[in-house]
Coordinates of C-alpha atoms in Angstrom, one line a residue:
Chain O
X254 CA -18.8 2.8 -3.2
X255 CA -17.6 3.9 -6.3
X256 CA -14.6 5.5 -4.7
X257 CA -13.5 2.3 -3.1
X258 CA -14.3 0.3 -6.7
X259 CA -11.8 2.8 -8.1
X260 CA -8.6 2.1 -5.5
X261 CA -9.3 -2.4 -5.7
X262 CA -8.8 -1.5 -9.3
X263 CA -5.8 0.1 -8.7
X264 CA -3.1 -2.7 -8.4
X265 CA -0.6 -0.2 -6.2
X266 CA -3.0 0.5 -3.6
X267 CA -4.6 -3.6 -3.8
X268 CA -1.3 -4.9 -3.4
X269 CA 0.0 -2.5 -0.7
X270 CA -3.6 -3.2 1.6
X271 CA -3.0 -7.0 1.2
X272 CA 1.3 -6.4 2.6
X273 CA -0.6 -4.8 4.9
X274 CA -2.5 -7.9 6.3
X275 CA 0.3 -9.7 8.2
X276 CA 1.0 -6.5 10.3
X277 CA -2.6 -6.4 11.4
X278 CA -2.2 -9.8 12.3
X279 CA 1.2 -9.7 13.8
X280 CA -0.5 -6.9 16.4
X281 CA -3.7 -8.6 17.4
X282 CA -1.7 -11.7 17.7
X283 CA 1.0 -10.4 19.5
X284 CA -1.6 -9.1 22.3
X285 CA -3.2 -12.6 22.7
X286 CA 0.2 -14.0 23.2
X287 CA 1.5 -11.5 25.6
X288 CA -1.4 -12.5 27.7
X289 CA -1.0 -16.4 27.0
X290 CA 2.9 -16.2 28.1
X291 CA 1.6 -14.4 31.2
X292 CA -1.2 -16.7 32.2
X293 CA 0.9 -19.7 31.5
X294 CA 4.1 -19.0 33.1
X295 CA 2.1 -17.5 36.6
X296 CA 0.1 -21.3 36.1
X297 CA 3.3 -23.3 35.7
X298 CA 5.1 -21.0 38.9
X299 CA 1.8 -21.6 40.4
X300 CA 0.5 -17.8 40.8
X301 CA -2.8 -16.8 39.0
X302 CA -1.0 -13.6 36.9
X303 CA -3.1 -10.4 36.6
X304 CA -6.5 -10.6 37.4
X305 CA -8.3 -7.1 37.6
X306 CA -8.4 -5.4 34.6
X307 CA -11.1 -7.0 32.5
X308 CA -12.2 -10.7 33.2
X309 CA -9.1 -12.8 34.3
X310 CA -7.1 -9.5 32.9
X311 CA -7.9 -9.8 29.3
X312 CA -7.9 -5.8 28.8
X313 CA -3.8 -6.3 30.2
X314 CA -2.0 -6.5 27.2
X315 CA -3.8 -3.8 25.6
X316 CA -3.2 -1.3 29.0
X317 CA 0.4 -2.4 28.6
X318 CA 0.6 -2.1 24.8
X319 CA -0.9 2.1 25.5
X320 CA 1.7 2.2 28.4
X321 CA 4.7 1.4 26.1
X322 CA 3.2 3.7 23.2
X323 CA 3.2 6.4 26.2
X324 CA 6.6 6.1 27.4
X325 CA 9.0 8.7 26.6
X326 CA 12.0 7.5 23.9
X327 CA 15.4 8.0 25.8
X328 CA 18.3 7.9 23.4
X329 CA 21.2 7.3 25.7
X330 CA 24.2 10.2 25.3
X331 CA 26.4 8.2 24.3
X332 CA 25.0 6.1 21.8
X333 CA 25.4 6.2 18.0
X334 CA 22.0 7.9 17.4
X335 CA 21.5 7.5 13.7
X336 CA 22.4 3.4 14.3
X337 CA 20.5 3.5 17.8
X338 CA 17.6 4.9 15.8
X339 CA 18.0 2.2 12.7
X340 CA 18.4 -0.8 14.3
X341 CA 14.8 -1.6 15.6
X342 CA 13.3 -0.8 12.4
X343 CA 15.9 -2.9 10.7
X344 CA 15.1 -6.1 13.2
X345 CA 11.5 -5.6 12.3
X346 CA 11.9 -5.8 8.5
X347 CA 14.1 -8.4 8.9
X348 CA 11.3 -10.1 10.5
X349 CA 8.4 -8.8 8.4
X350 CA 10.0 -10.0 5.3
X351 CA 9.5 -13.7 6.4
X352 CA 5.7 -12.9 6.5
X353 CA 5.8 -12.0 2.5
X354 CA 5.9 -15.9 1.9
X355 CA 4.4 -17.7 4.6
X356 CA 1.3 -19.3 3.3
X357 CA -1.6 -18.9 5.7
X358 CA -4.0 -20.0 3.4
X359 CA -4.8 -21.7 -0.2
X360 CA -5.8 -18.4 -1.7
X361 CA -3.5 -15.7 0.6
X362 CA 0.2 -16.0 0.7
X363 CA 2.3 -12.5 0.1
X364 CA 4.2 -13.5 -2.5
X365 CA 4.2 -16.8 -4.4
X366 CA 8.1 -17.0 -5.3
X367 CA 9.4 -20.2 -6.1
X368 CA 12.6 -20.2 -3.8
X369 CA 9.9 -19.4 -0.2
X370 CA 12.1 -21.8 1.5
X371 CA 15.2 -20.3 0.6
X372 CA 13.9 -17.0 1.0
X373 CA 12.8 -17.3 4.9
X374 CA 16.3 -18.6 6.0
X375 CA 18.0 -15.9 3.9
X376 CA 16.1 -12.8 5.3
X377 CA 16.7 -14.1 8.9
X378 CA 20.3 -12.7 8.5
X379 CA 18.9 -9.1 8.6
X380 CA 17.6 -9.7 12.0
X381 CA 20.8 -10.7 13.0
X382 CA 22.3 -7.6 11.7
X383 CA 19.8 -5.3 13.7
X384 CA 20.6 -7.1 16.6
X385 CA 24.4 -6.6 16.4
X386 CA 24.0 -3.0 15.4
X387 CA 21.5 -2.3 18.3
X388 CA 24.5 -4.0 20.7
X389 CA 26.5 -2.2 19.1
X390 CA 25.0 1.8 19.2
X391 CA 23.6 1.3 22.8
X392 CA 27.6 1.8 23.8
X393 CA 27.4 -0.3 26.8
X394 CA 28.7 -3.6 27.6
X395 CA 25.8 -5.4 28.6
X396 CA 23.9 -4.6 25.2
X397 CA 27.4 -5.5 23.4
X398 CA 27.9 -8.7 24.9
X399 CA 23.9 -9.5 24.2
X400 CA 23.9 -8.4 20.6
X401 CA 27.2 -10.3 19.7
X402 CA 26.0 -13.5 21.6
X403 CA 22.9 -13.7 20.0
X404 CA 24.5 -13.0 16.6
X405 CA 26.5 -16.3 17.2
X406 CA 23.5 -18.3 18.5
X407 CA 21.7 -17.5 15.3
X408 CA 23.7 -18.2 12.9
X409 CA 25.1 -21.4 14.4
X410 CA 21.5 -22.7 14.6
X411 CA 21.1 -21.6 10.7
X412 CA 22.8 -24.2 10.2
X413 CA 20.3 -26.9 10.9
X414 CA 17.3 -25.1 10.1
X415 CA 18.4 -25.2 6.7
X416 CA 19.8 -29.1 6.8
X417 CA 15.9 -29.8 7.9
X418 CA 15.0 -27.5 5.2
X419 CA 16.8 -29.2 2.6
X420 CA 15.3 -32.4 4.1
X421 CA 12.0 -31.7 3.1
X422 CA 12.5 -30.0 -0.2
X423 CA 14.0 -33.8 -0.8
X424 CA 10.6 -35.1 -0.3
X425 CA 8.2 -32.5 -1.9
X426 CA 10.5 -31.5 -4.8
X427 CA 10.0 -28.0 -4.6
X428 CA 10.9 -24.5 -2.3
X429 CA 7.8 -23.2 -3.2
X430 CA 6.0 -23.0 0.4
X431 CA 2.3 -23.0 -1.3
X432 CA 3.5 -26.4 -3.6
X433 CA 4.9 -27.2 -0.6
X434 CA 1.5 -27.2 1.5
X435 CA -0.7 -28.5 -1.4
X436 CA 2.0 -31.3 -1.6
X437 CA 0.8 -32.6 1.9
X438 CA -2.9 -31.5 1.8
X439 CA -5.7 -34.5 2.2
X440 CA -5.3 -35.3 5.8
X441 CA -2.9 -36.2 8.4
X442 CA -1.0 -39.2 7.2
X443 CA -0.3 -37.2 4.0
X444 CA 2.1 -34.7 6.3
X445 CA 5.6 -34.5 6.1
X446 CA 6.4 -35.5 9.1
X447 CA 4.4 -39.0 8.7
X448 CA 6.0 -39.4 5.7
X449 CA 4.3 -37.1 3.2
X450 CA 1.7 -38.8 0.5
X451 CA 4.0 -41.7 -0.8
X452 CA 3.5 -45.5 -0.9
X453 CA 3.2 -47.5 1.9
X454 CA 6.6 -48.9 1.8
X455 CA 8.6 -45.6 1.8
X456 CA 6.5 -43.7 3.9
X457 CA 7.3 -46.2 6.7
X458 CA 10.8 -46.2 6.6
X459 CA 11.0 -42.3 5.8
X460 CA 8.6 -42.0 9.3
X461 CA 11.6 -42.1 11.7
X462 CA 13.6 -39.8 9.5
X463 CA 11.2 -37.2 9.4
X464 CA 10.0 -36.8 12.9
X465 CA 13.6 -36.8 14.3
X466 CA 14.0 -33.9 11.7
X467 CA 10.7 -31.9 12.8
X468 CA 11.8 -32.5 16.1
X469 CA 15.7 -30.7 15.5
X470 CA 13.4 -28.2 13.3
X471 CA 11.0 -27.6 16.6
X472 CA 14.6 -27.5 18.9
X473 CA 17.0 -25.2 16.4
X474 CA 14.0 -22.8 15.6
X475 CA 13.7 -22.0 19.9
X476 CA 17.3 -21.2 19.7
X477 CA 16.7 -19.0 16.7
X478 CA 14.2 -16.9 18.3
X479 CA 16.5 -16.8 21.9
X480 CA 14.4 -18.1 24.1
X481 CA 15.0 -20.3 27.4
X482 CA 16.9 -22.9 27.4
X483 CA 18.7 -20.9 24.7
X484 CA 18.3 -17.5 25.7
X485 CA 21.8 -16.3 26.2
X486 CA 21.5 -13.4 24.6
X487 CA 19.1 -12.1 26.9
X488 CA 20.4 -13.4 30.4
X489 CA 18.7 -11.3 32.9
X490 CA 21.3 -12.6 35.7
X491 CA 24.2 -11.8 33.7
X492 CA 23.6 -9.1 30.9
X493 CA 20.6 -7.1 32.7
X494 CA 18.2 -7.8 29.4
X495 CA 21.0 -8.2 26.4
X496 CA 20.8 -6.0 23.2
X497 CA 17.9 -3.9 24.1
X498 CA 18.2 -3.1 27.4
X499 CA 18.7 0.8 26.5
X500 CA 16.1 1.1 24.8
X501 CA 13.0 2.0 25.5
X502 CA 8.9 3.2 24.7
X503 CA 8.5 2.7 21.0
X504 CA 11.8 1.3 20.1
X505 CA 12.0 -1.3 22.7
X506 CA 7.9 -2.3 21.3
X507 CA 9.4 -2.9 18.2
X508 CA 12.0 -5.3 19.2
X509 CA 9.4 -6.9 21.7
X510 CA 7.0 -6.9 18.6
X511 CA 9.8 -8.3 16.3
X512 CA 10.6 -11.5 18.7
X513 CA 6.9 -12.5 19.0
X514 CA 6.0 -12.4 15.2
X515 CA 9.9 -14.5 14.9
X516 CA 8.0 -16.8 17.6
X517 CA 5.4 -16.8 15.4
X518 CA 7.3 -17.4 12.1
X519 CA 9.2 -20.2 13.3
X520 CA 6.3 -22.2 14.2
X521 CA 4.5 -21.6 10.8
X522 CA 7.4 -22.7 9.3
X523 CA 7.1 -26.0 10.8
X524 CA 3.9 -26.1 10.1
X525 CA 4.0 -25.2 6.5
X526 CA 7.0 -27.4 5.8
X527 CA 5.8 -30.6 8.2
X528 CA 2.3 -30.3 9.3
X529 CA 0.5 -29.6 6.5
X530 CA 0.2 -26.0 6.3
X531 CA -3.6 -24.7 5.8
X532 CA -4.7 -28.4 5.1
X533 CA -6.9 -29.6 7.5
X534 CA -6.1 -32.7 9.4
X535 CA -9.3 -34.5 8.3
X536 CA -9.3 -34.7 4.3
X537 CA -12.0 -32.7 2.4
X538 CA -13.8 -32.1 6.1
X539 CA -13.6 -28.3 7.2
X540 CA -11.2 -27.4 3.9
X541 CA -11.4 -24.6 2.2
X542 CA -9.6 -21.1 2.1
X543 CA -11.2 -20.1 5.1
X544 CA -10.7 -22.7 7.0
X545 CA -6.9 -23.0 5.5
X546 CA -6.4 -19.8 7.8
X547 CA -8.0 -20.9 10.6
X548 CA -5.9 -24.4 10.6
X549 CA -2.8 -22.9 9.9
X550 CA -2.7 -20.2 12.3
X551 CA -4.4 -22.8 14.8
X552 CA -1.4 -25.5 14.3
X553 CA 1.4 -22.6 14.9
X554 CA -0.2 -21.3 18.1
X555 CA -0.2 -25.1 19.1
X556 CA 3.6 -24.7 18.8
X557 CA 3.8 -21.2 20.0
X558 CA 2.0 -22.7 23.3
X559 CA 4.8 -25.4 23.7
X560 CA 7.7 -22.8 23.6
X561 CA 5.9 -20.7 26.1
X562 CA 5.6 -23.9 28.2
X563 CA 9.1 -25.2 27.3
X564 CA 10.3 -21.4 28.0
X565 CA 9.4 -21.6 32.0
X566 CA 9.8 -25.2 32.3
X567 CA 13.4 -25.4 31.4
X568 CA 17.1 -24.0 33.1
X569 CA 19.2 -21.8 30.7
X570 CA 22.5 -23.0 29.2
X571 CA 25.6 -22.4 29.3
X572 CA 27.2 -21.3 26.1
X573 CA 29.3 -24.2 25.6
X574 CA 26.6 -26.3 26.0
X575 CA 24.6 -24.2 23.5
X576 CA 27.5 -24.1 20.5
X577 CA 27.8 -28.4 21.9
X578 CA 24.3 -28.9 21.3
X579 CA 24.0 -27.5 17.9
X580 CA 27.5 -28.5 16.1
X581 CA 27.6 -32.0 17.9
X582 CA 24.5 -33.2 18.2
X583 CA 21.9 -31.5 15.9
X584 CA 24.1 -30.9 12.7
X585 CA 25.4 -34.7 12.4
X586 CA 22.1 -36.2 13.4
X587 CA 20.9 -34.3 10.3
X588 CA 23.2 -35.3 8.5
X589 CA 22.3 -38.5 8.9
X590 CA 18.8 -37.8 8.2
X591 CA 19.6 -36.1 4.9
X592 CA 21.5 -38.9 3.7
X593 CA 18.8 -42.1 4.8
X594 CA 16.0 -39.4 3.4
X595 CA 18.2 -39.4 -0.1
X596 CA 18.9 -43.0 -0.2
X597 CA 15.0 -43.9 0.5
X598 CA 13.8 -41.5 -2.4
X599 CA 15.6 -42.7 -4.6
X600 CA 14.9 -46.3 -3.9
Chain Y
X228 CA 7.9 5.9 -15.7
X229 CA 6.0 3.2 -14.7
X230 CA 6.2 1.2 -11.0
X231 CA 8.6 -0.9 -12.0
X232 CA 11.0 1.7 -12.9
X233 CA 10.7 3.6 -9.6
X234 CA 11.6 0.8 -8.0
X235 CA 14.1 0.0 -9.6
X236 CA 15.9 3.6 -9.0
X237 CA 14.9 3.5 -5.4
X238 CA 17.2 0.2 -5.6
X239 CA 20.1 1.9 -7.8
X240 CA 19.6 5.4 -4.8
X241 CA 20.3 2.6 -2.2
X242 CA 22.6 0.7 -3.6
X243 CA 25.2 3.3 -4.9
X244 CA 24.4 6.0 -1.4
X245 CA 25.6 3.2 0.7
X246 CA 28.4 2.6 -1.1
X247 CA 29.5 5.8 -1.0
X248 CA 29.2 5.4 2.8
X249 CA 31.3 2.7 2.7
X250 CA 33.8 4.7 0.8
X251 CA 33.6 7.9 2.7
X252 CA 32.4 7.4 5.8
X253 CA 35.3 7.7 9.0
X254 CA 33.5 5.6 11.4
X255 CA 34.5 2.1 10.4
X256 CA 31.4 0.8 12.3
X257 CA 28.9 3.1 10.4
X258 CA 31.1 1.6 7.0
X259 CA 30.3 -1.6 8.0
X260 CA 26.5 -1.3 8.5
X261 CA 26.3 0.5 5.2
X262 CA 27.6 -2.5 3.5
X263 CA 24.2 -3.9 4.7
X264 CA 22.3 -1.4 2.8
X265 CA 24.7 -1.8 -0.3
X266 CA 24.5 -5.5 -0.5
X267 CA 20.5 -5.1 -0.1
X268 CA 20.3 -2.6 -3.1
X269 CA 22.2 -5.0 -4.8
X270 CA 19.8 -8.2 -4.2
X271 CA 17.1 -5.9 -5.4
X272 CA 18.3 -5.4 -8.6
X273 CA 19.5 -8.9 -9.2
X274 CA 15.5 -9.1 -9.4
X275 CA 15.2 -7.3 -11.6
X276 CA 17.3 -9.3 -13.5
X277 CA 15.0 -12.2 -12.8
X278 CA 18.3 -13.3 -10.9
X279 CA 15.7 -14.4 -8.3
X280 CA 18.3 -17.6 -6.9
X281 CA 21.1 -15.3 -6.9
X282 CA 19.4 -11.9 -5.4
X283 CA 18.4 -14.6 -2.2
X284 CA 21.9 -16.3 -2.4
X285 CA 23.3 -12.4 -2.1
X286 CA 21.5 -11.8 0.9
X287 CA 22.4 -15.4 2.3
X288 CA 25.6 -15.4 2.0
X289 CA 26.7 -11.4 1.9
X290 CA 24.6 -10.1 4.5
X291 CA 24.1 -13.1 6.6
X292 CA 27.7 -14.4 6.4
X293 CA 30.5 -11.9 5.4
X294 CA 28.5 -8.7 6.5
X295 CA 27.6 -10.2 10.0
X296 CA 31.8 -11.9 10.3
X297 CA 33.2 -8.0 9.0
X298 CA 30.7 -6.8 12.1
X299 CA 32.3 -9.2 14.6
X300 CA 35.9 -8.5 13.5
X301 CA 35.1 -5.1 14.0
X302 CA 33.5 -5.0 17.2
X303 CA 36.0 -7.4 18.9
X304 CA 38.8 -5.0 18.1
X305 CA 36.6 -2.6 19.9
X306 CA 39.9 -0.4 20.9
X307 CA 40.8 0.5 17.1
X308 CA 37.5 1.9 16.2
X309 CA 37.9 5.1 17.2
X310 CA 41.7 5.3 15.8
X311 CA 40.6 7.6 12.7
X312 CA 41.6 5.4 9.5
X313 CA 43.8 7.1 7.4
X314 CA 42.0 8.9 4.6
X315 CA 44.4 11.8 3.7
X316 CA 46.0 11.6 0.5
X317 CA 48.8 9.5 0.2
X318 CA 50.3 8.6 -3.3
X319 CA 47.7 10.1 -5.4
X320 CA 49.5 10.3 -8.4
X321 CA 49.4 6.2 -8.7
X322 CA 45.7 6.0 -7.1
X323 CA 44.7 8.7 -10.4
X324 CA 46.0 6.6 -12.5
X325 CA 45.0 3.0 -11.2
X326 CA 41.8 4.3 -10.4
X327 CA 41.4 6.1 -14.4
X328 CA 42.0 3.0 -15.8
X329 CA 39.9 0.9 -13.9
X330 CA 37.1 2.9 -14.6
X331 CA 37.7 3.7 -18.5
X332 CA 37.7 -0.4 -18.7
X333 CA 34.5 -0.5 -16.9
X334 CA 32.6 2.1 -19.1
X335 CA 34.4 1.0 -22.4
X336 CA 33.0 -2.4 -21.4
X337 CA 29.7 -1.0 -21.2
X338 CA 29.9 1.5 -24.4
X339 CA 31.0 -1.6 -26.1
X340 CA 29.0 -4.3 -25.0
X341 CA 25.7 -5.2 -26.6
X342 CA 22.8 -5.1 -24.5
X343 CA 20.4 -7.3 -24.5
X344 CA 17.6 -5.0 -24.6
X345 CA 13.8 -6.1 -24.1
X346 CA 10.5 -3.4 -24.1
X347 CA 8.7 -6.3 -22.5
X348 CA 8.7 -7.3 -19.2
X349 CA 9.2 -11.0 -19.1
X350 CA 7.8 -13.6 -16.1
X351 CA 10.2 -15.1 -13.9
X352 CA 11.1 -18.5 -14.3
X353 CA 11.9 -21.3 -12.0
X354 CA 15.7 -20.7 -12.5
X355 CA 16.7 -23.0 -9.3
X356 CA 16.3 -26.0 -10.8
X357 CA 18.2 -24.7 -14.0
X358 CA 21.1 -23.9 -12.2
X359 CA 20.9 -27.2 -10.1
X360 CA 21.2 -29.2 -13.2
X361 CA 23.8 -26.8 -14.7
X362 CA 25.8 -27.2 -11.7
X363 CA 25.8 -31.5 -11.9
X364 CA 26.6 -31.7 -15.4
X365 CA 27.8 -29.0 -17.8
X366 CA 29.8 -27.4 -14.2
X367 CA 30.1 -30.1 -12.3
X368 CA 33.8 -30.0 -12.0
X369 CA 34.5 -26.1 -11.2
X370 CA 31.4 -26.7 -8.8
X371 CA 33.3 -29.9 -7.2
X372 CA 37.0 -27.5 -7.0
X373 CA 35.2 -24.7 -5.8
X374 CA 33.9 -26.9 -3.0
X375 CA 37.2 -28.6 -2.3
X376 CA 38.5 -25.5 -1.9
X377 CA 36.2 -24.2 0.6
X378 CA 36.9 -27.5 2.5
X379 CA 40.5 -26.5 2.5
X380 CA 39.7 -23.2 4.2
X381 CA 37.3 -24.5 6.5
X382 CA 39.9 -27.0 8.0
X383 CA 42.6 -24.4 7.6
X384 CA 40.8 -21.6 9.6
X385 CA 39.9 -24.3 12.4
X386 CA 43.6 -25.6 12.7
X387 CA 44.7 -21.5 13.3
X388 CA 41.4 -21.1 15.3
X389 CA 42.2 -24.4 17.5
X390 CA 45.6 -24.0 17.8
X391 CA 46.1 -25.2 21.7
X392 CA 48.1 -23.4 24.3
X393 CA 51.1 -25.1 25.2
X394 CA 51.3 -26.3 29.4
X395 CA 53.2 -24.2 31.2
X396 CA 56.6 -26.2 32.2

């Protein structure tokens, strides 16, 4: 007891168990959604999925999580082995840094910097970069084309996550994700997307603004994560699996692990910026730190569902389609938004 | 030497290791992806600098932008990556003497200049809404030519980028 009174006090060893947290998270979550994407796509193709290991196959994801841990790393002759090696591990910061400002609750949040907003559209680029340099080391054209497509895809759709960013910075005043959240908190018709907490009169005519934003937020932030009807990058009928179709065992678990806490991040960023965050939908009734957790981690599985369900209910794109999509349509729509959202504040 | 100081030499290891990379290395791919870790040392000690807007803005914009555009011009002139660049030594007597002088400027700067020095470690402020208000009134107009200018090369590159193919007669 004494021994573990000694390390809290020590602020190294305090602050390196709570950056800790979101990694235990991302892997227990990550198993639950590898089974819900199973279950759900065999329901919507109308199969029943994996039934026999554990009850309806709950013990699955954790037989295939030991299988992948098992398999033997091939580095393929060819490749650049010191880039082949890096660029999984770069992906995976890339991704883990986003979790350093996400608030999942009033009292938790990695760290409380002023510019969270900012910060999560910034450190998406390093993702992009491990992408391209895992295209690029596997030395074969499939990865190549994969890595360089998705590079595209993501920045392109930067673009309006950070319009719809900028939209709702407008309305709360501040980048701050944990302002941000306590901006909206006290029930559903404070969110963003109905408005946020303002009189009557501007909240109504901000309503349409809003929710056409949230809903080019929701559609830019599948693209960022490349996943059907965006997911180019990983076109099994053209480009076999895209950047990491060399890898495999550990590596290939990190990339895997990477996209489903990105799935993850995107929808808590909707969440945090639209939906209230941690605040519960009902006022004062189950608030509370506790409760902040379980509301915001409940309200960003709600949107991890509906990309799952989107995923195998929708045909791919083509890639003009994809670039048409996001410089024609979602950029000036936004646009639009930005400036009626402008125009209405300051009214 | 407290945390803070560690840190900040990991940063300074990164920063200056990848650079020499950059410099030295003879794969113009593995250059390229050391920018990456150059441009990330540097963000870090903006920090430290409690340059919090412009250590994010740096990663924005150098990593996410210019890094990830120097990538694609590399990779999709695939057939000149393994031409070895030239690094012998060609006109070294002008290269000395550029380089001397570039570099006596840069330390005389720093012998000269007078640091402003604190024992104390001070809490970051909210700088982006300094720099917002900075940028509408005291520098509103090199912000508004800076942006015109960007404009220009925005419309420039896609007039070169779109130029159409003429029919066939």
């Amino acid at each position: 007891m004494e021994f573990i009174q000694t390390l809290l006090a020590n602020e190294l060893v305090v602050s390196i168990f709570l950056s800790l947290l979101p990694l235990v998270f991302i892997i227990v979550y990550a198993l639950v959604v590898l089974y819900t994407e199973m279950k759900v796509a065999a329901h919507i193709q109308d199969r029943v999925a994996y039934m026999r290991t554990g009850w309806h196959g709950l013990l699955q994801p954790i037989a295939d999580m030991l299988k992948l841990l098992q398999k033997e790393d091939i580095i393929p002759d060819k490749a650049d082995k010191l880039l082949f090696r890096l660029a999984p591990i770069i992906a995976f910061v890339g991704t883990y840094a986003a979790y350093a400002v996400l608030p999942f609750s009033s009292i938790y949040i990695g760290s409380n910097i002023n510019l969270g907003a900012f910060f999560l559209v910034a450190v998406g680029s390093l993702v992009v970069v491990g992408i391209l340099m895992a295209g690029w080391a596997s030395n074969n054209k499939w990865s190549l084309f994969g890595g360089v497509r998705s590079a595209a895809q993501m920045i392109s759709y930067e673009i309006p996550t950070a319009i719809a960013i900028i939209i709702v910075v407008m309305i709360t005043g501040s980048l701050n994700l944990q302002d941000v959240t306590k901006f909206q908190d006290g029930g559903i018709g404070n969110w963003v997307v109905f408005g946020g907490p303002l009189p009557w009169s501007q909240k109504l005519m901000l309503m349409p603004f809003t929710i056409i934003t949230f809903f080019i937020l929701f559609v830019s932030s599948i693209a960022e994560v490349n996943r059907t009807p965006f997911d180019l990058p990983e076109a099994e009928s053209e480009l076999v699996q895209g950047f990491n179709t060399e890898y495999s065992g550990m590596r290939f678990a990190m990339f895997y692990l990477s996209e489903y806490a990105n799935l993850f991040t995107v929808s808590a960023v909707g969440v945090a910026l639209f939906l209230g965050g941690w605040s519960s939908p009902f006022g004062t009734f189950m608030s509370g730190p506790v409760w902040g957790i379980f509301w915001f981690v409940a309200k960003a599985y709600v949107f991890v569902l509906i990309q799952i369900w989107v995923r195998w209910t929708l045909p791919r794109l083509r890639v003009d389609q994809l670039m048409y999509v996001s410089w024609k349509v979602l950029t000036p729509w936004l646009f639009a938004c930005l400036l009626a959202v402008g125009l209405i504040l300051v009214l | 030497m407290d945390l803070y100081t560690i840190i900040f030499y990991i940063f300074a290891v990164i920063t200056l290791g990848a650079a020499c990379v950059v410099v030295f290395s003879r794969n113009i791919v593995r250059a390229a992806f050391a920018l990456l870790f150059a441009f990330f040392g540097v963000a870090g000690i903006y920090v430290f600098l409690l340059a919090d807007f412009i250590a994010i803005t740096q990663l924005l914009i150098y990593v996410g932008g210019i890094l990830v555009l120097i990538l694609f011009g590399v990779m999709l002139t695939s057939h000149q990556i393994h031409v070895d660049t030239k690094t012998g030594t060609v006109q070294t007597l002008p290269a000395v003497m550029i380089v001397s002088a570039l570099a006596g400027t840069i330390i005389g700067i720093f012998w000269s200049t007078d640091w402003n020095v604190s024992s104390q470690l001070k809490i970051m402020d909210k700088t982006a809404p300094q720099i917002g208000e900075l940028l509408l009134t005291k520098y509103l107009l090199p912000f508004e030519i800076a942006s015109v200018v960007l404009l220009v090369a925005l419309i420039g590159a896609a007039m070169i980028a779109r130029r159409e193919k003429k029919p066939k007669d």
